[in-house]
CSV table of C-alpha atoms in Angstrom, one decimal:
chain,number,residue,atom,x,y,z
C,23,MET,CA,11.5,14.6,12.6
C,24,SER,CA,9.4,17.0,10.7
C,25,ALA,CA,5.6,17.8,10.8
C,26,GLU,CA,5.6,19.9,7.7
C,27,ARG,CA,2.3,19.9,5.7
C,28,PHE,CA,1.7,18.6,2.2
C,29,GLN,CA,0.1,21.6,0.5
C,30,TYR,CA,-3.0,20.0,-1.2
C,31,ALA,CA,-6.2,21.8,-2.2
C,32,ALA,CA,-9.1,19.7,-3.4
C,33,PRO,CA,-11.3,20.8,-6.4
C,34,TRP,CA,-14.0,23.1,-5.1
C,35,TRP,CA,-16.9,20.9,-6.2
C,36,LEU,CA,-15.4,17.6,-4.9
C,37,PRO,CA,-15.9,18.0,-1.2
C,38,GLY,CA,-15.3,15.3,1.4
C,39,GLY,CA,-13.1,12.3,1.8
C,40,ASN,CA,-15.5,9.9,0.1
C,41,ALA,CA,-15.8,12.0,-3.0
C,42,GLN,CA,-12.1,12.6,-3.3
C,43,THR,CA,-11.4,8.8,-2.8
C,44,LEU,CA,-14.0,7.6,-5.3
C,45,TRP,CA,-13.2,10.1,-8.0
C,46,ALA,CA,-9.5,9.2,-7.9
C,47,ALA,CA,-10.2,5.5,-8.1
C,48,LEU,CA,-12.9,5.6,-10.8
C,49,ALA,CA,-12.6,8.8,-12.9
C,50,SER,CA,-9.2,10.4,-12.6
C,51,ARG,CA,-6.5,10.9,-15.2
C,52,ARG,CA,-3.5,8.8,-14.1
C,53,HIS,CA,-0.8,9.6,-16.6
C,54,PHE,CA,0.1,12.5,-18.9
C,55,GLY,CA,1.8,10.6,-21.7
C,56,PRO,CA,1.3,7.0,-22.9
C,57,ALA,CA,0.0,4.5,-20.3
C,58,PRO,CA,2.8,2.5,-18.7
C,59,ARG,CA,3.8,-0.8,-20.2
C,60,TRP,CA,5.0,-3.6,-18.0
C,61,THR,CA,7.5,-6.5,-18.2
C,62,ARG,CA,6.4,-9.2,-15.8
C,63,SER,CA,8.8,-11.5,-13.9
C,64,ARG,CA,8.0,-14.4,-11.7
C,65,TRP,CA,10.1,-14.7,-8.5
C,66,ASN,CA,10.2,-17.9,-6.6
C,67,THR,CA,9.9,-17.3,-2.9
C,68,PRO,CA,12.1,-18.9,-0.2
C,69,ASP,CA,9.1,-21.0,1.0
C,70,GLY,CA,8.5,-22.5,-2.5
C,71,ASP,CA,5.7,-20.1,-3.5
C,72,PHE,CA,5.9,-17.2,-6.0
C,73,ILE,CA,5.2,-13.6,-6.6
C,74,ASP,CA,4.9,-11.7,-9.8
C,75,VAL,CA,6.8,-8.5,-10.3
C,76,ASP,CA,5.9,-5.9,-12.9
C,77,GLN,CA,8.7,-3.5,-14.1
C,78,ALA,CA,7.9,-0.5,-16.2
C,79,GLN,CA,9.4,-0.6,-19.7
C,80,HIS,CA,10.3,3.1,-20.0
C,81,ALA,CA,14.0,4.0,-20.2
C,82,ALA,CA,15.9,4.9,-17.1
C,83,PRO,CA,19.6,6.0,-17.3
C,84,ASP,CA,22.3,3.8,-15.8
C,85,GLY,CA,22.6,4.7,-12.1
C,86,ALA,CA,19.2,6.3,-11.9
C,87,PRO,CA,17.2,5.4,-8.8
C,88,LEU,CA,14.9,2.4,-8.7
C,89,LEU,CA,11.5,3.2,-7.1
C,90,VAL,CA,9.7,0.1,-5.7
C,91,LEU,CA,6.0,0.5,-5.0
C,92,PHE,CA,4.1,-1.9,-2.6
C,93,HIS,CA,0.4,-1.8,-3.4
C,94,GLY,CA,-2.6,-1.7,-1.1
C,95,LEU,CA,-5.3,-4.2,-0.2
C,96,GLU,CA,-6.4,-6.1,-3.4
C,97,GLY,CA,-4.3,-3.7,-5.5
C,98,SER,CA,-1.9,-4.3,-8.4
C,99,SER,CA,0.2,-2.6,-11.0
C,100,ALA,CA,-3.2,-1.6,-12.6
C,101,SER,CA,-4.3,0.4,-9.6
C,102,GLN,CA,-4.7,4.1,-10.2
C,103,TYR,CA,-1.9,5.1,-7.8
C,104,ALA,CA,0.5,2.6,-9.3
C,105,VAL,CA,-0.1,4.0,-12.8
C,106,ALA,CA,0.4,7.5,-11.5
C,107,PHE,CA,3.6,6.6,-9.8
C,108,ALA,CA,4.8,4.9,-13.0
C,109,ASP,CA,4.1,8.1,-14.9
C,110,PHE,CA,6.0,10.1,-12.3
C,111,ALA,CA,9.0,7.6,-12.7
C,112,ALA,CA,8.9,7.9,-16.5
C,113,VAL,CA,8.9,11.7,-16.5
C,114,ASN,CA,11.8,11.8,-14.0
C,115,GLY,CA,13.9,9.1,-15.4
C,116,LEU,CA,13.5,6.5,-12.6
C,117,ALA,CA,13.3,2.8,-12.9
C,118,PHE,CA,10.1,1.6,-11.4
C,119,ALA,CA,8.7,-1.7,-10.2
C,120,VAL,CA,5.5,-3.1,-8.6
C,121,PRO,CA,5.9,-6.4,-6.8
C,122,HIS,CA,2.6,-8.0,-6.3
C,123,PHE,CA,1.7,-9.5,-2.9
C,124,ARG,CA,0.8,-13.1,-3.1
C,125,GLY,CA,-2.4,-13.8,-5.1
C,126,CYS,CA,-2.7,-10.2,-6.4
C,127,SER,CA,-1.2,-10.6,-9.8
C,128,GLY,CA,-4.2,-12.3,-11.4
C,129,GLU,CA,-3.0,-15.8,-10.6
C,130,LEU,CA,-3.5,-17.5,-7.2
C,131,ASN,CA,-0.3,-18.4,-5.3
C,132,HIS,CA,0.4,-21.9,-4.3
C,133,ALA,CA,1.1,-21.8,-0.5
C,134,PRO,CA,-1.5,-22.0,2.3
C,135,ARG,CA,-1.1,-18.2,2.9
C,136,ALA,CA,-1.9,-14.9,1.2
C,137,TYR,CA,-0.6,-11.5,2.4
C,138,HIS,CA,-1.2,-9.2,5.3
C,139,SER,CA,-0.6,-5.7,6.6
C,140,GLY,CA,2.4,-6.5,8.7
C,141,ASP,CA,4.2,-8.8,6.3
C,142,PHE,CA,7.6,-7.2,6.8
C,143,GLU,CA,9.5,-10.4,6.2
C,144,GLU,CA,8.1,-10.5,2.6
C,145,ILE,CA,9.0,-6.8,2.2
C,146,ASP,CA,12.6,-7.6,3.4
C,147,TRP,CA,13.0,-10.4,0.9
C,148,VAL,CA,11.7,-8.4,-2.0
C,149,LEU,CA,13.7,-5.3,-1.3
C,150,ARG,CA,17.0,-7.2,-0.7
C,151,ARG,CA,16.5,-9.0,-4.1
C,152,PHE,CA,15.9,-5.7,-5.8
C,153,ALA,CA,19.1,-4.3,-4.2
C,154,ARG,CA,21.1,-7.4,-5.3
C,155,GLU,CA,19.8,-7.2,-8.9
C,156,HIS,CA,20.3,-3.4,-9.3
C,157,PRO,CA,23.5,-2.7,-7.4
C,158,GLY,CA,24.1,0.5,-9.4
C,159,ARG,CA,20.8,2.1,-8.6
C,160,PRO,CA,19.9,3.8,-5.3
C,161,LEU,CA,16.8,2.1,-4.0
C,162,LEU,CA,13.7,4.0,-2.9
C,163,ALA,CA,10.5,2.3,-1.6
C,164,ALA,CA,6.9,3.5,-1.2
C,165,GLY,CA,3.8,1.7,0.0
C,166,VAL,CA,0.2,2.6,-0.4
C,167,SER,CA,-2.4,1.7,2.3
C,168,LEU,CA,-1.7,-1.9,3.4
C,169,GLY,CA,1.6,-1.9,1.6
C,170,GLY,CA,2.7,1.3,3.3
C,171,ASN,CA,2.0,-0.1,6.8
C,172,ALA,CA,4.0,-3.3,5.9
C,173,LEU,CA,6.9,-1.1,4.6
C,174,MET,CA,7.0,1.0,7.7
C,175,ARG,CA,6.9,-2.1,9.9
C,176,TRP,CA,9.9,-3.3,7.9
C,177,ALA,CA,11.8,-0.1,8.3
C,178,ALA,CA,11.2,-0.2,12.1
C,179,GLU,CA,12.1,-3.9,12.4
C,180,MET,CA,15.4,-3.5,10.5
C,181,GLY,CA,16.5,-0.4,12.4
C,182,GLU,CA,19.9,0.8,11.3
C,183,SER,CA,20.3,-2.1,8.8
C,184,ALA,CA,17.4,-0.7,6.6
C,185,GLY,CA,19.9,1.9,5.4
C,186,THR,CA,22.0,-0.7,3.8
C,187,VAL,CA,19.1,-1.7,1.5
C,188,VAL,CA,17.1,1.6,0.8
C,189,ARG,CA,17.8,5.3,0.9
C,190,ALA,CA,14.3,6.2,2.0
C,191,VAL,CA,10.8,4.9,2.4
C,192,ALA,CA,7.3,6.4,2.2
C,193,SER,CA,3.8,5.3,3.2
C,194,VAL,CA,0.7,6.8,1.6
C,195,CYS,CA,-2.7,6.7,3.3
C,196,SER,CA,-1.6,3.7,5.3
C,197,PRO,CA,-3.6,2.4,8.3
C,198,LEU,CA,-0.7,2.7,10.7
C,199,ASP,CA,-3.2,1.8,13.5
C,200,LEU,CA,-4.9,-1.2,12.0
C,201,ALA,CA,-7.6,-1.5,14.7
C,202,ALA,CA,-8.7,2.1,14.2
C,203,GLY,CA,-8.8,1.7,10.4
C,204,GLY,CA,-10.4,-1.8,10.5
C,205,HIS,CA,-13.2,-0.7,12.7
C,206,ALA,CA,-13.8,2.5,10.7
C,207,ILE,CA,-14.1,0.6,7.4
C,208,GLY,CA,-16.7,-1.7,9.0
C,209,ARG,CA,-19.2,1.1,9.8
C,210,GLY,CA,-21.9,3.0,7.9
C,211,PHE,CA,-21.2,4.1,4.4
C,212,ASN,CA,-17.7,2.5,4.5
C,213,ARG,CA,-19.3,-0.9,5.2
C,214,LEU,CA,-21.9,-0.5,2.5
C,215,VAL,CA,-19.3,0.6,-0.2
C,216,TYR,CA,-15.7,-0.1,0.6
C,217,THR,CA,-16.1,-3.3,2.7
C,218,ARG,CA,-18.3,-4.9,0.0
C,219,MET,CA,-15.8,-3.9,-2.7
C,220,PHE,CA,-12.9,-5.6,-0.9
C,221,LEU,CA,-14.8,-8.7,0.1
C,222,ARG,CA,-16.1,-9.1,-3.5
C,223,THR,CA,-12.6,-10.2,-4.5
C,224,MET,CA,-11.2,-11.4,-1.2
C,225,VAL,CA,-13.8,-14.0,-0.5
C,226,PRO,CA,-13.6,-15.8,-3.9
C,227,LYS,CA,-9.8,-15.9,-3.6
C,228,ALA,CA,-10.0,-17.3,-0.2
C,229,LEU,CA,-12.4,-20.0,-1.4
C,230,LYS,CA,-10.0,-20.9,-4.2
C,231,LYS,CA,-7.3,-21.2,-1.5
C,232,LEU,CA,-9.5,-23.6,0.3
C,233,GLU,CA,-9.8,-25.7,-2.9
C,234,GLN,CA,-6.0,-25.8,-3.0
C,235,HIS,CA,-5.7,-26.7,0.7
C,236,PRO,CA,-8.9,-28.5,2.0
C,237,GLY,CA,-9.6,-27.9,5.6
C,238,LEU,CA,-7.7,-24.6,5.8
C,239,PHE,CA,-10.7,-22.8,7.3
C,240,ASP,CA,-14.4,-23.0,7.8
C,241,ARG,CA,-16.0,-22.3,4.4
C,242,ASP,CA,-19.5,-21.6,5.7
C,243,ALA,CA,-18.2,-19.2,8.4
C,244,LEU,CA,-16.2,-17.3,5.7
C,245,LEU,CA,-19.2,-17.0,3.5
C,246,ALA,CA,-21.1,-15.4,6.4
C,247,ALA,CA,-18.4,-12.8,7.0
C,248,ARG,CA,-19.8,-9.3,6.5
C,249,ASN,CA,-16.8,-7.1,7.4
C,250,LEU,CA,-13.0,-7.2,7.4
C,251,PHE,CA,-12.9,-8.0,11.1
C,252,GLU,CA,-14.8,-11.3,10.5
C,253,PHE,CA,-12.8,-12.1,7.4
C,254,ASP,CA,-9.5,-11.5,9.1
C,255,ASN,CA,-10.6,-13.6,12.1
C,256,LEU,CA,-11.3,-16.6,9.9
C,257,PHE,CA,-8.7,-16.2,7.1
C,258,THR,CA,-5.9,-13.6,7.4
C,259,ALA,CA,-5.0,-13.9,11.0
C,260,PRO,CA,-4.8,-17.7,11.4
C,261,LEU,CA,-3.1,-18.3,8.1
C,262,HIS,CA,-0.3,-15.9,9.0
C,263,GLY,CA,0.4,-17.0,12.6
C,264,PHE,CA,-1.9,-14.6,14.5
C,265,ARG,CA,-4.3,-15.8,17.2
C,266,ASP,CA,-7.2,-13.7,15.9
C,267,THR,CA,-8.1,-10.4,14.4
C,268,ASN,CA,-7.3,-8.4,17.5
C,269,ASP,CA,-3.9,-10.1,17.8
C,270,TYR,CA,-3.2,-9.4,14.1
C,271,TRP,CA,-4.2,-5.8,14.1
C,272,SER,CA,-2.2,-5.2,17.3
C,273,ARG,CA,1.0,-6.9,16.3
C,274,ALA,CA,1.0,-5.9,12.6
C,275,SER,CA,0.4,-2.1,13.2
C,276,ALA,CA,3.3,0.2,12.3
C,277,LYS,CA,2.3,3.1,14.6
C,278,PRO,CA,3.7,1.7,17.8
C,279,VAL,CA,7.1,1.1,16.3
C,280,LEU,CA,7.6,4.2,14.1
C,281,HIS,CA,10.0,5.6,16.7
C,282,ARG,CA,12.4,2.8,15.8
C,283,ILE,CA,12.8,3.8,12.2
C,284,ARG,CA,16.4,4.9,11.3
C,285,VAL,CA,16.1,5.7,7.6
C,286,PRO,CA,14.4,8.8,6.1
C,287,ALA,CA,10.7,8.0,6.2
C,288,LEU,CA,7.6,9.8,5.1
C,289,ALA,CA,4.1,9.1,6.4
C,290,LEU,CA,1.4,10.8,4.3
C,291,ASN,CA,-2.2,10.6,5.6
C,292,ALA,CA,-5.1,12.9,4.7
C,293,ARG,CA,-7.1,13.8,7.8
C,294,ASN,CA,-10.4,13.2,5.9
C,295,ASP,CA,-9.5,9.7,4.8
C,296,PRO,CA,-12.7,7.7,5.3
C,297,PHE,CA,-10.8,4.6,6.2
C,298,ILE,CA,-8.5,6.1,8.8
C,299,PRO,CA,-9.8,8.2,11.7
C,300,ALA,CA,-7.7,11.4,12.1
C,301,VAL,CA,-7.5,10.9,15.8
C,302,SER,CA,-5.6,7.6,15.2
C,303,LEU,CA,-2.8,9.2,13.1
C,304,PRO,CA,0.7,9.4,14.7
C,305,THR,CA,1.8,12.6,16.3
C,306,PRO,CA,5.3,14.1,16.2
C,307,GLN,CA,5.9,12.9,19.7
C,308,GLN,CA,5.2,9.3,18.7
C,309,VAL,CA,7.6,8.9,15.8
C,310,GLY,CA,11.4,8.8,15.4
C,311,THR,CA,13.6,11.7,14.4
C,312,ARG,CA,13.9,10.3,10.8
C,313,VAL,CA,10.1,10.3,10.2
C,314,THR,CA,8.4,13.1,8.4
C,315,LEU,CA,4.6,13.4,8.9
C,316,TRP,CA,2.4,15.0,6.2
C,317,GLN,CA,-1.2,15.2,7.3
C,318,PRO,CA,-3.2,17.5,5.0
C,319,LEU,CA,-6.8,18.2,5.8
C,320,LEU,CA,-8.0,16.9,2.5
C,321,GLY,CA,-7.3,14.2,0.0
C,322,GLY,CA,-9.4,11.1,1.0
C,323,HIS,CA,-8.0,7.6,0.7
C,324,VAL,CA,-5.2,7.6,-1.9
C,325,GLY,CA,-7.2,10.4,-3.6
C,326,PHE,CA,-5.7,13.9,-4.0
C,327,PRO,CA,-7.3,14.7,-7.4
C,328,VAL,CA,-6.4,18.1,-8.7
C,329,SER,CA,-8.4,20.5,-10.8
C,330,HIS,CA,-7.7,21.9,-14.2
C,331,GLY,CA,-9.4,24.3,-16.6
C,332,PRO,CA,-11.5,27.4,-15.9
C,333,LEU,CA,-14.2,25.3,-14.2
C,334,GLY,CA,-11.9,23.6,-11.8
C,335,VAL,CA,-12.9,20.1,-13.0
C,336,PRO,CA,-11.1,17.4,-11.2
C,337,GLY,CA,-8.4,15.9,-13.5
C,338,HIS,CA,-5.3,13.9,-12.7
C,339,VAL,CA,-3.9,12.4,-9.5
C,340,ARG,CA,-0.3,13.1,-10.1
C,341,ALA,CA,-0.2,15.7,-7.2
C,342,MET,CA,0.4,12.9,-4.6
C,343,PRO,CA,3.0,10.9,-6.6
C,344,ASP,CA,4.8,14.1,-7.5
C,345,ALA,CA,5.1,15.2,-3.9
C,346,VAL,CA,6.0,11.8,-2.5
C,347,GLY,CA,8.4,11.0,-5.3
C,348,HIS,CA,10.3,14.3,-5.1
C,349,TRP,CA,10.5,13.9,-1.3
C,350,LEU,CA,12.1,10.5,-1.8
C,351,LEU,CA,14.5,11.8,-4.4
C,352,ALA,CA,15.6,14.6,-2.0
C,353,GLN,CA,16.8,11.9,0.5
C,354,ILE,CA,19.4,10.5,-1.8
């Protein structure tokens, strides 16, 4: 286990976790060369549903690693961090893919379910299919926010057998303690900005799911939900086998099982992430010997914008994908 620090310095005029988060999401430069182009495949799931998988079209030599990125809540291959990781993969000659969680590719999935933070069974199925289809490529996996928590849960659940599928895993700005993160995003500025942003897409998708499967949940109660706790209580938890939000957040969190991980694993969390209280982050004493903790003071939530030019204007967000990507490559 290592507690080494990711050396990140924020642009001088972009102080605070919210500024670093919002700039990265809305105004950052995500790639140095051409924007990534994608080839989309539809994978039929074992339960009769489907997911859509985007694979970057750039060339990767035979035998080069395949990096699989699991996106965050309401994310996709168009998310700023996915584009930045695709750019890193192109520059370094890696194959790269973004599997979309159910309902996140632009088309609603069919089954009476969506996706959730502890969905390690879905992670397992996806990673094993990638391993079968690319037997000549070492497999690396990263997950951002929600996707990172689910990936770390998978690594912990699989134990020693995870090493037969992947060489290493990494989580980026993941709420490894879901209760701490869930309550934090439901308060103050977070509730006014981030909660509204997420619910703006999550509620309409849930209502479309209700049209597919009448009686699945209480429509009026869902429309009255004003935070993720209430949304998860009505939709996410019951649809995925949890008793309620508290049960979901408790059982799906990766933090309590990080000590069971037996493959090289990196957990990167900025200590000023507005979604994730620093006091909730795992300590070296709480993780296994294969887990590396990077907890820089700054960076925000999937932010890490870096400056360029004489004025130090915030520019690209490749600092984080570069650091995480090279850490993963070093584990092969």
